[in-house]
mmCIF file with all atom_site columns, C-alpha atoms in Angstrom:
data_model
loop_
_atom_site.group_PDB
_atom_site.id
_atom_site.type_symbol
_atom_site.label_atom_id
_atom_site.label_alt_id
_atom_site.label_comp_id
_atom_site.label_asym_id
_atom_site.label_entity_id
_atom_site.label_seq_id
_atom_site.pdbx_PDB_ins_code
_atom_site.Cartn_x
_atom_site.Cartn_y
_atom_site.Cartn_z
_atom_site.occupancy
_atom_site.B_iso_or_equiv
_atom_site.pdbx_formal_charge
_atom_site.auth_seq_id
_atom_site.auth_comp_id
_atom_site.auth_asym_id
_atom_site.auth_atom_id
_atom_site.pdbx_PDB_model_num
ATOM 1   C CA . MET A 1 1   ? 0.000  0.000  0.000   1.00 0.00 ? 111 MET A CA 1
ATOM 2   C CA . ASP A 1 2   ? 2.861  2.362  0.820   1.00 0.00 ? 112 ASP A CA 1
ATOM 3   C CA . THR A 1 3   ? 4.507  1.823  -2.579  1.00 0.00 ? 113 THR A CA 1
ATOM 4   C CA . ILE A 1 4   ? 1.243  2.678  -4.344  1.00 0.00 ? 114 ILE A CA 1
ATOM 5   C CA . ARG A 1 5   ? 1.071  5.957  -2.409  1.00 0.00 ? 115 ARG A CA 1
ATOM 6   C CA . LYS A 1 6   ? 4.714  6.766  -3.216  1.00 0.00 ? 116 LYS A CA 1
ATOM 7   C CA . ARG A 1 7   ? 4.143  5.980  -6.881  1.00 0.00 ? 117 ARG A CA 1
ATOM 8   C CA . HIS A 1 8   ? 1.030  8.168  -6.884  1.00 0.00 ? 118 HIS A CA 1
ATOM 9   C CA . GLN A 1 9   ? 2.958  11.027 -5.251  1.00 0.00 ? 119 GLN A CA 1
ATOM 10  C CA . ALA A 1 10  ? 5.781  10.629 -7.801  1.00 0.00 ? 120 ALA A CA 1
ATOM 11  C CA . ASP A 1 11  ? 3.228  10.737 -10.630 1.00 0.00 ? 121 ASP A CA 1
ATOM 12  C CA . LEU A 1 12  ? 1.690  13.899 -9.182  1.00 0.00 ? 122 LEU A CA 1
ATOM 13  C CA . GLN A 1 13  ? 5.105  15.550 -8.962  1.00 0.00 ? 123 GLN A CA 1
ATOM 14  C CA . ARG A 1 14  ? 5.919  14.536 -12.522 1.00 0.00 ? 124 ARG A CA 1
ATOM 15  C CA . MET A 1 15  ? 2.598  15.923 -13.756 1.00 0.00 ? 125 MET A CA 1
ATOM 16  C CA . GLY A 1 16  ? 3.191  19.110 -11.741 1.00 0.00 ? 126 GLY A CA 1
ATOM 17  C CA . LEU A 1 17  ? 6.551  19.458 -13.461 1.00 0.00 ? 127 LEU A CA 1
ATOM 18  C CA . VAL A 1 18  ? 4.920  18.993 -16.872 1.00 0.00 ? 128 VAL A CA 1
ATOM 19  C CA . PHE A 1 19  ? 2.204  21.520 -15.963 1.00 0.00 ? 129 PHE A CA 1
ATOM 20  C CA . GLY A 1 20  ? 4.823  24.053 -14.916 1.00 0.00 ? 130 GLY A CA 1
ATOM 21  C CA . LEU A 1 21  ? 6.964  23.464 -17.993 1.00 0.00 ? 131 LEU A CA 1
ATOM 22  C CA . LEU A 1 22  ? 3.964  23.924 -20.269 1.00 0.00 ? 132 LEU A CA 1
ATOM 23  C CA . ALA A 1 23  ? 2.807  27.021 -18.367 1.00 0.00 ? 133 ALA A CA 1
ATOM 24  C CA . GLY A 1 24  ? 6.265  28.578 -18.630 1.00 0.00 ? 134 GLY A CA 1
ATOM 25  C CA . LEU A 1 25  ? 6.557  27.650 -22.288 1.00 0.00 ? 135 LEU A CA 1
ATOM 26  C CA . ALA A 1 26  ? 3.125  29.115 -23.056 1.00 0.00 ? 136 ALA A CA 1
ATOM 27  C CA . TYR A 1 27  ? 4.001  32.346 -21.232 1.00 0.00 ? 137 TYR A CA 1
ATOM 28  C CA . GLY A 1 28  ? 7.337  32.579 -23.016 1.00 0.00 ? 138 GLY A CA 1
ATOM 29  C CA . LEU A 1 29  ? 5.916  31.913 -26.459 1.00 0.00 ? 139 LEU A CA 1
ATOM 30  C CA . ALA A 1 30  ? 3.063  34.346 -25.888 1.00 0.00 ? 140 ALA A CA 1
ATOM 31  C CA . LEU A 1 31  ? 5.423  37.066 -24.744 1.00 0.00 ? 141 LEU A CA 1
ATOM 32  C CA . TRP A 1 32  ? 8.540  36.620 -26.860 1.00 0.00 ? 142 TRP A CA 1
ATOM 33  C CA . GLY A 1 33  ? 7.545  34.278 -29.695 1.00 0.00 ? 143 GLY A CA 1
ATOM 34  C CA . TRP A 1 34  ? 5.582  36.665 -31.886 1.00 0.00 ? 144 TRP A CA 1
ATOM 35  C CA . ASN A 1 35  ? 8.002  39.510 -31.212 1.00 0.00 ? 145 ASN A CA 1
ATOM 36  C CA . ALA A 1 36  ? 10.951 37.325 -32.194 1.00 0.00 ? 146 ALA A CA 1
ATOM 37  C CA . PHE A 1 37  ? 9.167  36.228 -35.366 1.00 0.00 ? 147 PHE A CA 1
ATOM 38  C CA . GLN A 1 38  ? 8.504  39.839 -36.366 1.00 0.00 ? 148 GLN A CA 1
ATOM 39  C CA . LEU A 1 39  ? 12.094 40.852 -35.629 1.00 0.00 ? 149 LEU A CA 1
ATOM 40  C CA . TRP A 1 40  ? 13.326 37.847 -37.591 1.00 0.00 ? 150 TRP A CA 1
ATOM 41  C CA . GLN A 1 41  ? 11.278 38.985 -40.580 1.00 0.00 ? 151 GLN A CA 1
ATOM 42  C CA . ALA A 1 42  ? 12.951 42.388 -40.222 1.00 0.00 ? 152 ALA A CA 1
ATOM 43  C CA . ILE A 1 43  ? 16.350 40.610 -40.283 1.00 0.00 ? 153 ILE A CA 1
ATOM 44  C CA . ALA A 1 44  ? 17.302 41.517 -36.731 1.00 0.00 ? 154 ALA A CA 1
ATOM 45  C CA . GLU A 1 45  ? 19.940 39.117 -35.405 1.00 0.00 ? 155 GLU A CA 1
ATOM 46  C CA . PRO A 1 46  ? 19.240 39.253 -31.664 1.00 0.00 ? 156 PRO A CA 1
ATOM 47  C CA . ALA A 1 47  ? 15.567 38.336 -32.104 1.00 0.00 ? 157 ALA A CA 1
ATOM 48  C CA . TRP A 1 48  ? 15.844 34.571 -31.643 1.00 0.00 ? 158 TRP A CA 1
ATOM 49  C CA . LEU A 1 49  ? 18.737 34.819 -29.203 1.00 0.00 ? 159 LEU A CA 1
ATOM 50  C CA . ILE A 1 50  ? 16.767 36.851 -26.683 1.00 0.00 ? 160 ILE A CA 1
ATOM 51  C CA . ALA A 1 51  ? 13.550 34.898 -27.256 1.00 0.00 ? 161 ALA A CA 1
ATOM 52  C CA . GLY A 1 52  ? 15.352 31.561 -26.942 1.00 0.00 ? 162 GLY A CA 1
ATOM 53  C CA . ILE A 1 53  ? 17.134 32.460 -23.729 1.00 0.00 ? 163 ILE A CA 1
ATOM 54  C CA . SER A 1 54  ? 13.998 33.992 -22.230 1.00 0.00 ? 164 SER A CA 1
ATOM 55  C CA . ILE A 1 55  ? 11.720 31.112 -23.197 1.00 0.00 ? 165 ILE A CA 1
ATOM 56  C CA . LEU A 1 56  ? 14.141 28.532 -21.804 1.00 0.00 ? 166 LEU A CA 1
ATOM 57  C CA . LEU A 1 57  ? 14.458 30.494 -18.583 1.00 0.00 ? 167 LEU A CA 1
ATOM 58  C CA . VAL A 1 58  ? 10.720 30.914 -17.957 1.00 0.00 ? 168 VAL A CA 1
ATOM 59  C CA . THR A 1 59  ? 10.068 27.294 -18.956 1.00 0.00 ? 169 THR A CA 1
ATOM 60  C CA . GLY A 1 60  ? 12.567 26.087 -16.364 1.00 0.00 ? 170 GLY A CA 1
ATOM 61  C CA . ILE A 1 61  ? 11.223 28.400 -13.678 1.00 0.00 ? 171 ILE A CA 1
ATOM 62  C CA . GLY A 1 62  ? 7.663  27.304 -14.446 1.00 0.00 ? 172 GLY A CA 1
ATOM 63  C CA . GLY A 1 63  ? 8.686  23.649 -14.251 1.00 0.00 ? 173 GLY A CA 1
ATOM 64  C CA . LEU A 1 64  ? 10.284 24.208 -10.866 1.00 0.00 ? 174 LEU A CA 1
ATOM 65  C CA . ALA A 1 65  ? 7.181  25.995 -9.549  1.00 0.00 ? 175 ALA A CA 1
ATOM 66  C CA . GLY A 1 66  ? 4.890  23.254 -10.880 1.00 0.00 ? 176 GLY A CA 1
ATOM 67  C CA . TRP A 1 67  ? 6.998  20.523 -9.305  1.00 0.00 ? 177 TRP A CA 1
ATOM 68  C CA . LEU A 1 68  ? 7.225  22.395 -5.980  1.00 0.00 ? 178 LEU A CA 1
ATOM 69  C CA . SER A 1 69  ? 3.466  22.988 -5.942  1.00 0.00 ? 179 SER A CA 1
ATOM 70  C CA . ALA A 1 70  ? 2.709  19.335 -6.660  1.00 0.00 ? 180 ALA A CA 1
ATOM 71  C CA . ARG A 1 71  ? 5.259  18.181 -4.101  1.00 0.00 ? 181 ARG A CA 1
ATOM 72  C CA . SER A 1 72  ? 3.766  20.332 -1.351  1.00 0.00 ? 182 SER A CA 1
ATOM 73  C CA . ASP A 1 73  ? 0.188  19.336 -2.262  1.00 0.00 ? 183 ASP A CA 1
ATOM 74  C CA . ASN A 1 74  ? -0.936 22.470 -0.434  1.00 0.00 ? 184 ASN A CA 1
ATOM 75  C CA . ALA A 1 75  ? -3.089 25.135 -2.119  1.00 0.00 ? 185 ALA A CA 1
ATOM 76  C CA . PHE A 1 76  ? -1.556 27.978 -0.110  1.00 0.00 ? 186 PHE A CA 1
ATOM 77  C CA . VAL A 1 77  ? 2.010  26.943 -0.980  1.00 0.00 ? 187 VAL A CA 1
ATOM 78  C CA . ALA A 1 78  ? 1.016  26.506 -4.632  1.00 0.00 ? 188 ALA A CA 1
ATOM 79  C CA . PHE A 1 79  ? -0.606 29.951 -4.665  1.00 0.00 ? 189 PHE A CA 1
ATOM 80  C CA . LEU A 1 80  ? 2.467  31.600 -3.126  1.00 0.00 ? 190 LEU A CA 1
ATOM 81  C CA . ALA A 1 81  ? 4.892  29.748 -5.404  1.00 0.00 ? 191 ALA A CA 1
ATOM 82  C CA . TRP A 1 82  ? 3.005  30.763 -8.524  1.00 0.00 ? 192 TRP A CA 1
ATOM 83  C CA . VAL A 1 83  ? 2.550  34.373 -7.348  1.00 0.00 ? 193 VAL A CA 1
ATOM 84  C CA . VAL A 1 84  ? 6.322  34.611 -6.947  1.00 0.00 ? 194 VAL A CA 1
ATOM 85  C CA . VAL A 1 85  ? 6.771  33.025 -10.373 1.00 0.00 ? 195 VAL A CA 1
ATOM 86  C CA . GLY A 1 86  ? 4.256  35.426 -11.931 1.00 0.00 ? 196 GLY A CA 1
ATOM 87  C CA . VAL A 1 87  ? 6.052  38.439 -10.494 1.00 0.00 ? 197 VAL A CA 1
ATOM 88  C CA . LEU A 1 88  ? 9.386  36.982 -11.613 1.00 0.00 ? 198 LEU A CA 1
ATOM 89  C CA . PHE A 1 89  ? 8.034  36.374 -15.126 1.00 0.00 ? 199 PHE A CA 1
ATOM 90  C CA . SER A 1 90  ? 6.813  39.972 -15.289 1.00 0.00 ? 200 SER A CA 1
ATOM 91  C CA . TRP A 1 91  ? 10.150 41.270 -14.065 1.00 0.00 ? 201 TRP A CA 1
ATOM 92  C CA . LEU A 1 92  ? 11.979 39.141 -16.644 1.00 0.00 ? 202 LEU A CA 1
ATOM 93  C CA . ALA A 1 93  ? 9.695  40.420 -19.383 1.00 0.00 ? 203 ALA A CA 1
ATOM 94  C CA . LEU A 1 94  ? 10.563 44.000 -18.513 1.00 0.00 ? 204 LEU A CA 1
ATOM 95  C CA . GLN A 1 95  ? 14.267 43.231 -18.177 1.00 0.00 ? 205 GLN A CA 1
ATOM 96  C CA . THR A 1 96  ? 14.553 41.418 -21.490 1.00 0.00 ? 206 THR A CA 1
ATOM 97  C CA . ASN A 1 97  ? 12.395 43.839 -23.427 1.00 0.00 ? 207 ASN A CA 1
ATOM 98  C CA . PHE A 1 98  ? 14.278 46.905 -22.234 1.00 0.00 ? 208 PHE A CA 1
ATOM 99  C CA . HIS A 1 99  ? 17.697 45.985 -20.821 1.00 0.00 ? 209 HIS A CA 1
ATOM 100 C CA . LEU A 1 100 ? 18.735 42.737 -22.458 1.00 0.00 ? 210 LEU A CA 1
ATOM 101 C CA . ILE A 1 101 ? 17.707 43.898 -25.925 1.00 0.00 ? 211 ILE A CA 1
ATOM 102 C CA . ASN A 1 102 ? 19.969 46.935 -25.510 1.00 0.00 ? 212 ASN A CA 1
ATOM 103 C CA . ARG A 1 103 ? 22.877 44.657 -24.558 1.00 0.00 ? 213 ARG A CA 1
ATOM 104 C CA . ALA A 1 104 ? 22.199 42.436 -27.562 1.00 0.00 ? 214 ALA A CA 1
ATOM 105 C CA . VAL A 1 105 ? 22.178 45.473 -29.864 1.00 0.00 ? 215 VAL A CA 1
ATOM 106 C CA . ASP A 1 106 ? 25.530 46.520 -28.350 1.00 0.00 ? 216 ASP A CA 1
ATOM 107 C CA . LEU A 1 107 ? 26.883 43.039 -29.067 1.00 0.00 ? 217 LEU A CA 1
ATOM 108 C CA . PHE A 1 108 ? 25.596 42.668 -32.618 1.00 0.00 ? 218 PHE A CA 1
ATOM 109 C CA . TYR A 1 109 ? 25.843 46.289 -33.728 1.00 0.00 ? 219 TYR A CA 1
ATOM 110 C CA . PRO A 1 110 ? 28.959 47.957 -32.270 1.00 0.00 ? 220 PRO A CA 1
ATOM 111 C CA . ASP A 1 111 ? 28.099 51.203 -34.072 1.00 0.00 ? 221 ASP A CA 1
ATOM 112 C CA . PHE A 1 112 ? 25.211 51.651 -31.633 1.00 0.00 ? 222 PHE A CA 1
ATOM 113 C CA . LEU A 1 113 ? 27.287 50.867 -28.527 1.00 0.00 ? 223 LEU A CA 1
ATOM 114 C CA . GLY A 1 114 ? 25.866 52.641 -25.495 1.00 0.00 ? 224 GLY A CA 1
ATOM 115 C CA . MET A 1 115 ? 22.790 53.912 -27.317 1.00 0.00 ? 225 MET A CA 1
ATOM 116 C CA . HIS A 1 116 ? 19.541 52.896 -25.658 1.00 0.00 ? 226 HIS A CA 1
ATOM 117 C CA . VAL A 1 117 ? 17.535 51.570 -28.571 1.00 0.00 ? 227 VAL A CA 1
ATOM 118 C CA . TYR A 1 118 ? 14.666 50.598 -26.269 1.00 0.00 ? 228 TYR A CA 1
ATOM 119 C CA . PRO A 1 119 ? 14.752 53.008 -23.295 1.00 0.00 ? 229 PRO A CA 1
ATOM 120 C CA . LEU A 1 120 ? 12.843 52.217 -20.120 1.00 0.00 ? 230 LEU A CA 1
ATOM 121 C CA . GLU A 1 121 ? 10.267 54.986 -20.077 1.00 0.00 ? 231 GLU A CA 1
ATOM 122 C CA . SER A 1 122 ? 8.820  56.416 -16.882 1.00 0.00 ? 232 SER A CA 1
ATOM 123 C CA . PHE A 1 123 ? 5.304  55.105 -17.593 1.00 0.00 ? 233 PHE A CA 1
ATOM 124 C CA . ILE A 1 124 ? 6.733  51.578 -17.727 1.00 0.00 ? 234 ILE A CA 1
ATOM 125 C CA . ARG A 1 125 ? 8.139  52.079 -14.240 1.00 0.00 ? 235 ARG A CA 1
ATOM 126 C CA . ILE A 1 126 ? 4.630  52.843 -13.006 1.00 0.00 ? 236 ILE A CA 1
ATOM 127 C CA . PHE A 1 127 ? 2.982  50.181 -15.146 1.00 0.00 ? 237 PHE A CA 1
ATOM 128 C CA . ARG A 1 128 ? 5.279  47.417 -13.892 1.00 0.00 ? 238 ARG A CA 1
ATOM 129 C CA . TRP A 1 129 ? 3.528  47.373 -10.502 1.00 0.00 ? 239 TRP A CA 1
ATOM 130 C CA . VAL A 1 130 ? 0.195  46.870 -12.233 1.00 0.00 ? 240 VAL A CA 1
ATOM 131 C CA . LEU A 1 131 ? 1.804  44.106 -14.284 1.00 0.00 ? 241 LEU A CA 1
ATOM 132 C CA . PHE A 1 132 ? 3.249  42.478 -11.149 1.00 0.00 ? 242 PHE A CA 1
ATOM 133 C CA . VAL A 1 133 ? -0.145 42.433 -9.438  1.00 0.00 ? 243 VAL A CA 1
ATOM 134 C CA . ILE A 1 134 ? -2.151 41.179 -12.418 1.00 0.00 ? 244 ILE A CA 1
ATOM 135 C CA . ILE A 1 135 ? 0.299  38.516 -13.605 1.00 0.00 ? 245 ILE A CA 1
ATOM 136 C CA . GLY A 1 136 ? 1.174  37.532 -10.040 1.00 0.00 ? 246 GLY A CA 1
ATOM 137 C CA . PHE A 1 137 ? -2.459 37.041 -9.034  1.00 0.00 ? 247 PHE A CA 1
ATOM 138 C CA . ALA A 1 138 ? -3.348 35.215 -12.263 1.00 0.00 ? 248 ALA A CA 1
ATOM 139 C CA . SER A 1 139 ? -0.338 32.944 -11.813 1.00 0.00 ? 249 SER A CA 1
ATOM 140 C CA . GLY A 1 140 ? -1.328 32.295 -8.204  1.00 0.00 ? 250 GLY A CA 1
ATOM 141 C CA . LEU A 1 141 ? -4.793 31.190 -9.311  1.00 0.00 ? 251 LEU A CA 1
ATOM 142 C CA . ALA A 1 142 ? -3.201 28.932 -11.921 1.00 0.00 ? 252 ALA A CA 1
ATOM 143 C CA . GLY A 1 143 ? -1.106 27.405 -9.146  1.00 0.00 ? 253 GLY A CA 1
ATOM 144 C CA . VAL A 1 144 ? -4.169 26.623 -7.061  1.00 0.00 ? 254 VAL A CA 1
ATOM 145 C CA . PHE A 1 145 ? -5.963 25.128 -10.052 1.00 0.00 ? 255 PHE A CA 1
ATOM 146 C CA . GLN A 1 146 ? -2.834 23.155 -10.907 1.00 0.00 ? 256 GLN A CA 1
ATOM 147 C CA . LEU A 1 147 ? -3.360 20.941 -7.881  1.00 0.00 ? 257 LEU A CA 1
ATOM 148 C CA . TYR A 1 148 ? -6.832 20.008 -9.085  1.00 0.00 ? 258 TYR A CA 1
ATOM 149 C CA . MET A 1 149 ? -5.866 19.608 -12.744 1.00 0.00 ? 259 MET A CA 1
ATOM 150 C CA . VAL A 1 150 ? -2.879 17.395 -11.940 1.00 0.00 ? 260 VAL A CA 1
ATOM 151 C CA . GLU A 1 151 ? -4.981 15.268 -9.597  1.00 0.00 ? 261 GLU A CA 1
ATOM 152 C CA . ALA A 1 152 ? -7.716 14.702 -12.175 1.00 0.00 ? 262 ALA A CA 1
#
């Protein structure tokens, strides 16, 4: 009986990992995929580099959060884990879209070294808190629902 319970718990953790990986991948593709495709059509070299790194990063973070949520099997822990992940995803989105893209332009186009191609405007600094709250809360709800979806 104990081995059946351990196997069931291992299956839940594995499914939590898959849920998190898919959630991170979906977020990454939704955020950076279309942008990278448009930049690729405009023959911009850093397009796939930034999208690839960002998508891999959020997919891994999502997988970790999904596994941790399934391992804890606690709705409150799952909610908190996914809120943190949502805020982290939002922060990464702002960092890559404004800071990392400038570094990539410096790397690929030395003529523009030091020029802020995509400056971080003041309204973005205000908007980021709204983004943190909305994405964080939505991610937290996804974390709570993850427990039920993985169990089903």
